[in-house]
PDB file of C-alpha atoms in Angstrom:
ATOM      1  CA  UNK A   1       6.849 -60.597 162.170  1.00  0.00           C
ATOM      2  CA  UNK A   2       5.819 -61.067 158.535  1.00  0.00           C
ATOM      3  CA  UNK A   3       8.147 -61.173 155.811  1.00  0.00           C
ATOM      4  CA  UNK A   4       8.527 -58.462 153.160  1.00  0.00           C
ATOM      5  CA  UNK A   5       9.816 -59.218 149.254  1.00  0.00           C
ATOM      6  CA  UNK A   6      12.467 -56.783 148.315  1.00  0.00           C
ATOM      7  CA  UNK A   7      12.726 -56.790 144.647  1.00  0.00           C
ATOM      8  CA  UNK A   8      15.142 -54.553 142.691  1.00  0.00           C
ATOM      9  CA  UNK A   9      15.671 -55.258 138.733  1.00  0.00           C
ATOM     10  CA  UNK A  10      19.532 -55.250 137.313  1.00  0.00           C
ATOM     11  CA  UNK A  11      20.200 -54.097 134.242  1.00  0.00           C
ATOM     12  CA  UNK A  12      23.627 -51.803 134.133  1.00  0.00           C
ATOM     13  CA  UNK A  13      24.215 -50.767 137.176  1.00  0.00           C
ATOM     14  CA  UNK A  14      27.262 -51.746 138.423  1.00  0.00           C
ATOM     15  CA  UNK A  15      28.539 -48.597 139.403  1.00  0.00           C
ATOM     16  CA  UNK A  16      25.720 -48.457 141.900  1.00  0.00           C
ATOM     17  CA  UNK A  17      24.811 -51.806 142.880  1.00  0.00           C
ATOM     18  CA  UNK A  18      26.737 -52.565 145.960  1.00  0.00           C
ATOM     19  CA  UNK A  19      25.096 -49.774 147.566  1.00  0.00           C
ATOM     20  CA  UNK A  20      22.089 -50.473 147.098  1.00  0.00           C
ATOM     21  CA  UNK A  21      22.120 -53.831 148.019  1.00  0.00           C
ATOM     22  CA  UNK A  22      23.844 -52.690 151.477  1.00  0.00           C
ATOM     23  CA  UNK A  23      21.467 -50.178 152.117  1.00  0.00           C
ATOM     24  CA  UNK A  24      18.491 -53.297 152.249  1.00  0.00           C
ATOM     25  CA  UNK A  25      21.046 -55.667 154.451  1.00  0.00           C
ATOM     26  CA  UNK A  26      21.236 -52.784 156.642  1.00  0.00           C
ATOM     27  CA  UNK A  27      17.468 -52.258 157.118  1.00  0.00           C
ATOM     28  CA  UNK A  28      16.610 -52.491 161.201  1.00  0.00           C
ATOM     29  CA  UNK A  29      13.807 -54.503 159.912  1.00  0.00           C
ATOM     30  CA  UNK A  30      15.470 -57.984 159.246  1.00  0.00           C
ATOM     31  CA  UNK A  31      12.638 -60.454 158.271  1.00  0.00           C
ATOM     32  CA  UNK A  32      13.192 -60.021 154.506  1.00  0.00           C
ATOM     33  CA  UNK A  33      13.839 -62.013 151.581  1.00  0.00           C
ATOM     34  CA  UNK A  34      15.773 -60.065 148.692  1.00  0.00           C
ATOM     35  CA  UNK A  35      15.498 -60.476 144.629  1.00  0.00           C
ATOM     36  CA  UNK A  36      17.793 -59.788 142.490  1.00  0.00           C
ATOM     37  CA  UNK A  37      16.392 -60.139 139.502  1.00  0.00           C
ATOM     38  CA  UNK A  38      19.009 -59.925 136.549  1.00  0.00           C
ATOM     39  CA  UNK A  39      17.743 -58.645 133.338  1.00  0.00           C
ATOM     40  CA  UNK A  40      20.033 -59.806 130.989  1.00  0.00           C
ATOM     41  CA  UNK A  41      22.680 -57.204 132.129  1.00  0.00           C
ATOM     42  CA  UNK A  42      25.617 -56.987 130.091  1.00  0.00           C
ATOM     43  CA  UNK A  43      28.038 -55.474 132.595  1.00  0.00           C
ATOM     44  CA  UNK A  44      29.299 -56.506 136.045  1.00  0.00           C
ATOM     45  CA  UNK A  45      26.101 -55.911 138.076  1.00  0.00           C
ATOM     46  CA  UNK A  46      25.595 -59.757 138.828  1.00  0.00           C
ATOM     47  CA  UNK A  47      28.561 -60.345 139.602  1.00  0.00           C
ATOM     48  CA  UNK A  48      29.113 -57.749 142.493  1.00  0.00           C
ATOM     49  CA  UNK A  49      25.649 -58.853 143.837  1.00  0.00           C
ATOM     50  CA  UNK A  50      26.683 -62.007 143.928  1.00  0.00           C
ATOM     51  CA  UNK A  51      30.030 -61.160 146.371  1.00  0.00           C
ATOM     52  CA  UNK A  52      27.014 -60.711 148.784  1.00  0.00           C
ATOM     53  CA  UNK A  53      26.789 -64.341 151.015  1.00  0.00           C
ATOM     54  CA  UNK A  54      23.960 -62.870 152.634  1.00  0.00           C
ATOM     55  CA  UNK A  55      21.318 -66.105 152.655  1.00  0.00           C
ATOM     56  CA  UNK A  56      18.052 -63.440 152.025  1.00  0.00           C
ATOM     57  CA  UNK A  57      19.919 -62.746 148.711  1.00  0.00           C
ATOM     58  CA  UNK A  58      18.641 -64.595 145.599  1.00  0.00           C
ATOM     59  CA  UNK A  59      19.388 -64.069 142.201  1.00  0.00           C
ATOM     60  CA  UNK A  60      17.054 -64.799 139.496  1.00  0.00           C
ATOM     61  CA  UNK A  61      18.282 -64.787 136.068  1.00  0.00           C
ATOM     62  CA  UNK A  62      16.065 -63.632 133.289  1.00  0.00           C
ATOM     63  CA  UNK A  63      16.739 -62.408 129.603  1.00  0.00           C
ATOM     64  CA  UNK A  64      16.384 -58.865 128.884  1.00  0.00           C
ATOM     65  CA  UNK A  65      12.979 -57.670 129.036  1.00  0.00           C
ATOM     66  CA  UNK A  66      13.129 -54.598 131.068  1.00  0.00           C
ATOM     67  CA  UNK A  67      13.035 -53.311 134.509  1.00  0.00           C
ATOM     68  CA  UNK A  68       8.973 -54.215 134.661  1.00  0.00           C
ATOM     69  CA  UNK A  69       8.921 -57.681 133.581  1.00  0.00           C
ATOM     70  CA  UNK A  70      11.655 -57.933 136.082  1.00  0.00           C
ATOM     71  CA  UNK A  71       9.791 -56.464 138.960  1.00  0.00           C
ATOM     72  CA  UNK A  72       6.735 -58.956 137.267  1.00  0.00           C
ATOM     73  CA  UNK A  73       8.918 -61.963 137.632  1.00  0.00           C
ATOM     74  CA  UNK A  74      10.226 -60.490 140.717  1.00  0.00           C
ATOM     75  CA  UNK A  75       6.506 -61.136 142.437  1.00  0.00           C
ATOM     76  CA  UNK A  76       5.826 -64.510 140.885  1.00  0.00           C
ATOM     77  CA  UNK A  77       8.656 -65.314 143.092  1.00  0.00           C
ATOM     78  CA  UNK A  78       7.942 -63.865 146.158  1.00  0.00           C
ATOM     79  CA  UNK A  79       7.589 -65.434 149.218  1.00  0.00           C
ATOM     80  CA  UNK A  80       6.942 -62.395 151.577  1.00  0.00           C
ATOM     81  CA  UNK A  81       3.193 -61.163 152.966  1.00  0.00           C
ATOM     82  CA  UNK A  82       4.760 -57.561 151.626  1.00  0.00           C
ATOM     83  CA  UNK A  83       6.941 -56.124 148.945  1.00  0.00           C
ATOM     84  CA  UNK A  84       8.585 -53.655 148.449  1.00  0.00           C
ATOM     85  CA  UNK A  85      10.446 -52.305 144.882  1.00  0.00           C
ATOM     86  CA  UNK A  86      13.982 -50.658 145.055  1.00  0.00           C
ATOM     87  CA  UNK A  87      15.495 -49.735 141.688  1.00  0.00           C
ATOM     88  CA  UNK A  88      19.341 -50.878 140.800  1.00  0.00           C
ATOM     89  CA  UNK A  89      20.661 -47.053 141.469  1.00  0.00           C
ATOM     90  CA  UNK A  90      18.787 -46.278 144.693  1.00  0.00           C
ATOM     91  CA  UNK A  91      19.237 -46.451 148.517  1.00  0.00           C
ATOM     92  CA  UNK A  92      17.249 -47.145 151.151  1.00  0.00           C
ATOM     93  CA  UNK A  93      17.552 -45.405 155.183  1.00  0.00           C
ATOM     94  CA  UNK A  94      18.101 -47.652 157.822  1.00  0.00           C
ATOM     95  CA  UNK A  95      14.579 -47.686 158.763  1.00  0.00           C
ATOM     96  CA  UNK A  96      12.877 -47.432 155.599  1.00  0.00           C
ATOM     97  CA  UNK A  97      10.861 -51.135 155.170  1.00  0.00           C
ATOM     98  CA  UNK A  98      10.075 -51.050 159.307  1.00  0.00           C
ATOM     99  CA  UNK A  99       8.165 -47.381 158.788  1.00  0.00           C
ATOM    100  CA  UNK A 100       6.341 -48.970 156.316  1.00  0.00           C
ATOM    101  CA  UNK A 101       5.564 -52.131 158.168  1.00  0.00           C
ATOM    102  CA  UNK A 102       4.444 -50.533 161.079  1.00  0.00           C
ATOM    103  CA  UNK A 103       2.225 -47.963 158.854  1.00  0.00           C
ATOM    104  CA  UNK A 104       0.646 -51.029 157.270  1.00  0.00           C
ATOM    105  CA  UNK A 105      -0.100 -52.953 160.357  1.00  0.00           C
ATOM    106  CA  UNK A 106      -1.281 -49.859 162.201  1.00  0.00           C
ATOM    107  CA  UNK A 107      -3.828 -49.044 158.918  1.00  0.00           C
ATOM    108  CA  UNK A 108      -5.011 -52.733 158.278  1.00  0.00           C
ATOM    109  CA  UNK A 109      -7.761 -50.908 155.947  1.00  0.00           C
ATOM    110  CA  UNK A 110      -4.325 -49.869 153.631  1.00  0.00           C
ATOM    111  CA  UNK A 111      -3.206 -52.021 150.929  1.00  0.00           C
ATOM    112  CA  UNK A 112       0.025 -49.563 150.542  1.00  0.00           C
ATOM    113  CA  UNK A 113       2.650 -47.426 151.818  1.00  0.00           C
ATOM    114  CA  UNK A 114       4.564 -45.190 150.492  1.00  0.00           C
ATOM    115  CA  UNK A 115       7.526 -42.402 151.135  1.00  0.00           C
ATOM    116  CA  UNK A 116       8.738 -39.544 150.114  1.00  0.00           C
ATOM    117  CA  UNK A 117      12.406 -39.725 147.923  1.00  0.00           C
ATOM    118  CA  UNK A 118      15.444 -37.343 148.125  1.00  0.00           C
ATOM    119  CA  UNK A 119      17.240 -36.742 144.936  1.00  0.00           C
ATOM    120  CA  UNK A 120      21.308 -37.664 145.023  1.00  0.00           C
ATOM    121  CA  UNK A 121      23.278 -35.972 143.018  1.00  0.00           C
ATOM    122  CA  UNK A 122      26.603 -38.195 141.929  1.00  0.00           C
ATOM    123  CA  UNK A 123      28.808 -35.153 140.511  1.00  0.00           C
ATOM    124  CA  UNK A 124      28.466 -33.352 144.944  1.00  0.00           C
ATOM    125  CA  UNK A 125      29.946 -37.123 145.986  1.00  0.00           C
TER     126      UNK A 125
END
């Protein structure tokens, strides 16, 4: 089972956060590592991802230089055979990262996979 990166940048969103974090530790596909890679965010974000004990979970500090030198720093650290982005304000399904494992190892001629996205709106709860 190979390993996939998750990387997600944090910059200011600590209203949203915790969700997204939970939506990657509840992925059916469990052989993943996850970075958190703080941007110099000056709210709470880092702080709520860090009530996570989750062992996948690292957090890599960084000052601000925006969300793609995060995702940049994000892969110099990664450990995985795959990765896979996920902003700080956006979820994942349940079976998001094994769809795209199995789409990759079905296609070995691919060298990515990606998904549609579904809009949420905050103000319809």
């Amino acid at each position: 089972m190979k390993k996939v990166s998750v990387i997600t940048p944090v910059y200011n969103v600590e209203k949203y956060i915790a969700a997204t974090v939970q939506s990657v530790l509840d992925q059916t596909y469990q052989n993943f590592e996850y970075l958190l890679i703080d941007d110099g965010s000056p709210d709470h974000s880092v702080e709520i991802c860090q009530e996570f004990l989750d062992p996948r979970i690292k957090i890599i500090r960084q000052e601000n230089q925006g969300a793609n030198a995060a995702r940049n720093e994000g892969i110099r650290q990664a450990e995985g055979e795959y990765i896979a982005f996920l902003d700080g304000d956006d979820l994942w399904l349940p079976q998001k990262l094994e769809k795209h494992i199995e789409h990759l190892e079905n296609n070995p001629n691919l060298g990515i996979s990606f998904s549609c996205s579904g809009f949420i709106d905050e103000l319809r709860g």
